[in-house]
C-alpha cells in the first residue's frame, strides 16, 4: 500500500492524474523527484527483506516513474528553450 500511495503521488506530480480541485493535470518535477527518492530509499532500506513479487513491484514502479520523470524533464527543458527563442 505504501508503494502504491507514493507512486500515485509521484505520477500525479508528473501530470498523469488531474488535480481533484481543478481537473487539470499538474506538473511538479521537484515534488515528483522527492517521491521517487523516497521509493529509492524504501528499496535500499528493505533490500533482501521483501518477497520477490514485492521487490519486482518496487523495481517496476521506480523504473517507470524515473522514465516518466526523464521524459517530463526533457519536455520542460524543450518548452523553456522554445520560449526563450520566441522572445525578441
Short mmCIF file of C-alpha atoms in Angstrom, two decimals:
data_model
loop_
_atom_site.label_atom_id
_atom_site.label_comp_id
_atom_site.label_asym_id
_atom_site.label_seq_id
_atom_site.Cartn_x
_atom_site.Cartn_y
_atom_site.Cartn_z
CA UNK A 1 0.00 0.00 0.00
CA UNK A 2 2.86 2.37 0.80
CA UNK A 3 4.45 1.79 -2.60
CA UNK A 4 1.16 2.47 -4.37
CA UNK A 5 0.49 5.61 -2.31
CA UNK A 6 3.89 7.16 -3.00
CA UNK A 7 3.87 6.05 -6.65
CA UNK A 8 0.42 7.55 -7.26
CA UNK A 9 1.51 10.85 -5.74
CA UNK A 10 4.63 10.88 -7.91
CA UNK A 11 2.57 10.07 -11.01
CA UNK A 12 0.12 12.83 -10.16
CA UNK A 13 3.03 15.28 -9.90
CA UNK A 14 4.15 14.15 -13.34
CA UNK A 15 0.75 15.03 -14.81
CA UNK A 16 -0.66 11.51 -15.03
CA UNK A 17 -3.75 12.31 -12.97
CA UNK A 18 -5.77 15.52 -12.90
CA UNK A 19 -5.74 17.66 -9.78
CA UNK A 20 -9.03 16.86 -7.99
CA UNK A 21 -9.64 20.54 -7.25
CA UNK A 22 -9.10 21.92 -10.74
CA UNK A 23 -9.46 18.91 -13.04
CA UNK A 24 -6.21 19.95 -14.74
CA UNK A 25 -3.05 17.90 -14.87
CA UNK A 26 -0.30 19.32 -12.74
CA UNK A 27 3.44 19.04 -13.07
CA UNK A 28 5.71 19.38 -10.06
CA UNK A 29 9.06 17.94 -11.09
CA UNK A 30 10.73 18.66 -7.75
CA UNK A 31 7.90 17.00 -5.82
CA UNK A 32 7.96 14.01 -8.16
CA UNK A 33 11.73 13.71 -7.71
CA UNK A 34 11.24 13.65 -3.92
CA UNK A 35 8.65 10.88 -4.20
CA UNK A 36 10.94 8.84 -6.45
CA UNK A 37 13.78 9.38 -3.98
CA UNK A 38 11.51 8.08 -1.20
CA UNK A 39 10.87 4.91 -3.17
CA UNK A 40 14.61 4.51 -3.77
CA UNK A 41 15.21 4.91 -0.02
CA UNK A 42 12.48 2.36 0.70
CA UNK A 43 14.13 -0.06 -1.69
CA UNK A 44 17.51 0.41 -0.02
CA UNK A 45 16.02 0.01 3.45
CA UNK A 46 14.17 -3.17 2.59
CA UNK A 47 16.86 -4.80 0.46
CA UNK A 48 16.75 -8.60 0.89
CA UNK A 49 13.72 -8.30 3.21
CA UNK A 50 10.93 -8.24 0.63
CA UNK A 51 9.13 -11.07 -1.06
CA UNK A 52 10.22 -11.47 -4.67
CA UNK A 53 6.92 -10.11 -6.00
CA UNK A 54 7.14 -7.02 -3.76
CA UNK A 55 10.73 -6.40 -4.86
CA UNK A 56 9.66 -6.69 -8.51
CA UNK A 57 6.76 -4.29 -7.95
CA UNK A 58 9.05 -1.76 -6.32
CA UNK A 59 11.64 -2.01 -9.11
CA UNK A 60 8.97 -1.75 -11.83
CA UNK A 61 7.35 1.29 -10.19
CA UNK A 62 10.68 3.06 -9.67
CA UNK A 63 11.78 2.34 -13.25
CA UNK A 64 8.51 3.56 -14.72
CA UNK A 65 8.50 6.73 -12.64
CA UNK A 66 12.12 7.51 -13.47
CA UNK A 67 11.39 7.11 -17.18
CA UNK A 68 8.36 9.41 -16.92
CA UNK A 69 10.42 11.91 -14.92
CA UNK A 70 13.13 11.98 -17.59
CA UNK A 71 10.54 12.46 -20.34
CA UNK A 72 8.84 15.30 -18.45
CA UNK A 73 12.17 16.95 -17.69
CA UNK A 74 13.13 16.82 -21.39
CA UNK A 75 9.74 18.24 -22.39
CA UNK A 76 10.02 21.05 -19.84
CA UNK A 77 13.54 21.87 -21.00
CA UNK A 78 12.44 21.94 -24.64
CA UNK A 79 9.48 24.20 -23.80
CA UNK A 80 11.77 26.60 -21.94
CA UNK A 81 14.19 26.71 -24.88
CA UNK A 82 11.38 27.41 -27.32
CA UNK A 83 10.01 30.13 -25.06
CA UNK A 84 13.46 31.71 -24.84
CA UNK A 85 13.81 31.66 -28.66
CA UNK A 86 10.40 33.31 -29.07
CA UNK A 87 11.47 36.33 -27.03
CA UNK A 88 12.69 39.22 -29.14
#
